[in-house]
Tab-separated table of C-alpha atoms in Angstrom:
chain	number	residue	atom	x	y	z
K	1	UNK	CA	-29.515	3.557	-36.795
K	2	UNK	CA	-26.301	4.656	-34.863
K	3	UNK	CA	-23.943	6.640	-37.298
K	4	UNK	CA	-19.980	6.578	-36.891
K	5	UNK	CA	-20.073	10.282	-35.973
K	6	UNK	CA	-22.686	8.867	-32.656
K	7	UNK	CA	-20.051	6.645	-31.543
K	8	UNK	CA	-17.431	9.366	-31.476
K	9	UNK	CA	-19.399	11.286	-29.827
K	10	UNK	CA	-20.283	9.246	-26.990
K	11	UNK	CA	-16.614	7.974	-26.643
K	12	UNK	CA	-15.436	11.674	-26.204
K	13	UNK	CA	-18.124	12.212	-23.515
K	14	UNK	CA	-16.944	9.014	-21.705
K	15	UNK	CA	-13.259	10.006	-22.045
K	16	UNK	CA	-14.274	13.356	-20.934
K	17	UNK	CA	-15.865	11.947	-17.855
K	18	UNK	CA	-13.248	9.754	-16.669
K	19	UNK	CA	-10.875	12.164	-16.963
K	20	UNK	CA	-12.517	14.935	-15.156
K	21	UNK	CA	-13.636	11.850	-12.271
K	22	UNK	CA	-9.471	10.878	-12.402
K	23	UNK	CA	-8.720	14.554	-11.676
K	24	UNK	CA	-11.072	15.051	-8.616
K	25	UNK	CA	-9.690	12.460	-6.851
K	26	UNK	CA	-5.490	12.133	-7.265
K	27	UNK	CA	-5.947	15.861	-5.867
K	28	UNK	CA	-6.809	14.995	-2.612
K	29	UNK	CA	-4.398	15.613	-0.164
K	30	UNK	CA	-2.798	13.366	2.843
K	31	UNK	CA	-3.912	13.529	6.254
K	32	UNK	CA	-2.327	14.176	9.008
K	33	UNK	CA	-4.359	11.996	11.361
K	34	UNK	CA	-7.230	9.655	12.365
K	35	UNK	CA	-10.259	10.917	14.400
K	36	UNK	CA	-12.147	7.806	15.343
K	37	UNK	CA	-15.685	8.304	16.614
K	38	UNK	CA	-17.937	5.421	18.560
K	39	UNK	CA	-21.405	5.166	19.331
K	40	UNK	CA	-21.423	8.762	18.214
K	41	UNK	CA	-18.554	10.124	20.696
K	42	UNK	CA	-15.185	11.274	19.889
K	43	UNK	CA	-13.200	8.161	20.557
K	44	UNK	CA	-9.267	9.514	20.133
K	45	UNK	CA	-7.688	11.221	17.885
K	46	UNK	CA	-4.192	9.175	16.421
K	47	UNK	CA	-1.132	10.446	13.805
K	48	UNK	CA	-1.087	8.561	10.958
K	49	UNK	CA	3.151	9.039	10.888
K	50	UNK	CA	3.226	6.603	14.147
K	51	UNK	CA	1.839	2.778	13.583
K	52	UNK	CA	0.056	1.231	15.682
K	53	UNK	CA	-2.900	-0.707	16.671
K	54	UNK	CA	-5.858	0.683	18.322
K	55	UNK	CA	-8.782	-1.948	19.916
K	56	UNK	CA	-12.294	0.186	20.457
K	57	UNK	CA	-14.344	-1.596	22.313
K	58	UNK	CA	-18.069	-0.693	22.487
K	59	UNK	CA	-20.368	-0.492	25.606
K	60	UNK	CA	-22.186	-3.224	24.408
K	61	UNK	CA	-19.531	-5.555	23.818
K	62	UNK	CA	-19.075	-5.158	20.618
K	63	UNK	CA	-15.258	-4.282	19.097
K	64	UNK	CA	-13.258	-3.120	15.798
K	65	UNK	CA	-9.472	-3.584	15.451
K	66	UNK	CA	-7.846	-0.577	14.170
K	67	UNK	CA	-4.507	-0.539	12.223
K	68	UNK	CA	-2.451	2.223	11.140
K	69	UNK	CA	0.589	1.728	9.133
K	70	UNK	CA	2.656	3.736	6.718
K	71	UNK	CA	0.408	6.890	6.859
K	72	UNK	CA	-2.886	4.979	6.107
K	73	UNK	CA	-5.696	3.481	8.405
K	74	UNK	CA	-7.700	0.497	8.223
K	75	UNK	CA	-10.078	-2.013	10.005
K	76	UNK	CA	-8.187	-5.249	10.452
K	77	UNK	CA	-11.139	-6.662	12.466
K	78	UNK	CA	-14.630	-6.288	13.239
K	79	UNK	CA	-17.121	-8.998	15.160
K	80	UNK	CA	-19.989	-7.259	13.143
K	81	UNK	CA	-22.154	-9.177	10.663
K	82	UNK	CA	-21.697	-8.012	7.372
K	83	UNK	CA	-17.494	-7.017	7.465
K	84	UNK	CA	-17.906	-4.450	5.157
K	85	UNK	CA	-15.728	-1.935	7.161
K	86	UNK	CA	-12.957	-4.535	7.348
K	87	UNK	CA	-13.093	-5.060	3.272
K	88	UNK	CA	-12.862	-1.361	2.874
K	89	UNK	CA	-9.787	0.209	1.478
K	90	UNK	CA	-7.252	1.965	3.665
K	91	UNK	CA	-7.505	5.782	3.892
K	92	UNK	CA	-5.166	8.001	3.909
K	93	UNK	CA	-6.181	11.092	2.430
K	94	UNK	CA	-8.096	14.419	3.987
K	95	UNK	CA	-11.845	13.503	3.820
K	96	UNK	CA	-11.769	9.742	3.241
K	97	UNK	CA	-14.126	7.466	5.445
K	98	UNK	CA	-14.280	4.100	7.042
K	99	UNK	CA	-17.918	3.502	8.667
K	100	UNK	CA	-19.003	0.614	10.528
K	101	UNK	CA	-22.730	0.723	10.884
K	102	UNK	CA	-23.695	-1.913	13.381
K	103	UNK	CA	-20.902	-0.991	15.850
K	104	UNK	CA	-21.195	2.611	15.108
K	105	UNK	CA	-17.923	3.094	14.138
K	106	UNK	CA	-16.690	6.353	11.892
K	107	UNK	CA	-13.159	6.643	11.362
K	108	UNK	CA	-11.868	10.066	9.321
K	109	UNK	CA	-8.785	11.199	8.047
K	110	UNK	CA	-8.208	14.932	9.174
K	111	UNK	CA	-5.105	17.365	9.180
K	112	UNK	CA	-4.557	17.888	5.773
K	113	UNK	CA	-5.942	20.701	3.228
K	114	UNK	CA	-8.952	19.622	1.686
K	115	UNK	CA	-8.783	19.646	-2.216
K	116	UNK	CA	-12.506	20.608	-2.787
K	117	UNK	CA	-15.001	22.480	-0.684
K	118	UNK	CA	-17.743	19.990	-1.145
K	119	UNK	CA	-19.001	17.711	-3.943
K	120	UNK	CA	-23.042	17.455	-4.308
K	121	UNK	CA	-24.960	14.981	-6.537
């Protein structure tokens, strides 16, 4: 039988864990620029305080359209399958990723000081 005092308890522990998952990640800072990396090569390396549009075109055809505007980066376009990497969020912070598996796409967010050393599950 689950007792008032249970409840509390496992409220505080989900408070608790929010909070301390809200805290890890409005402490990242912002990046200074975009390193974009295809089919395993470096690609170019862009500031994210200058829009533009960037086109990478793979050797096998295959291409992602590349936005960045207002300090963030995102994938306005992709002629790969599942479109996850267009649907992803735009990134603006030190660390954050955009990935594009079937075109081999990796786009990072670099420049800035990294809030954490590493995070491991």
């Amino acid at each position: 039988m689950i007792k008032k005092a249970d409840l509390i308890l496992a409220a505080a522990f989900i408070i608790a864990g929010l909070a301390a998952s809200y805290l890890l990640t409005s402490g990242s800072n912002p990046g200074k620029e975009l390193e974009i990396s295809s089919q395993g090569r470096l690609y170019g390396t862009y500031s994210l305080l200058e829009d533009r549009t960037i086109r990478v075109e793979t050797s096998d055809g295959h291409f992602n359209v590349v936005c960045i505007r207002d300090g963030s980066a995102y994938v306005r376009k992709s002629d790969c399958a599942g479109q996850d990497c267009v649907h992803s969020h735009e990134i603006s912070r030190n660390g954050e990723t955009i990935v594009c598996l079937p075109n081999k796409l990796l786009l990072e967010v670099k420049g800035g000081e990294k809030a954490y050393d590493s995070i491991s599950k």
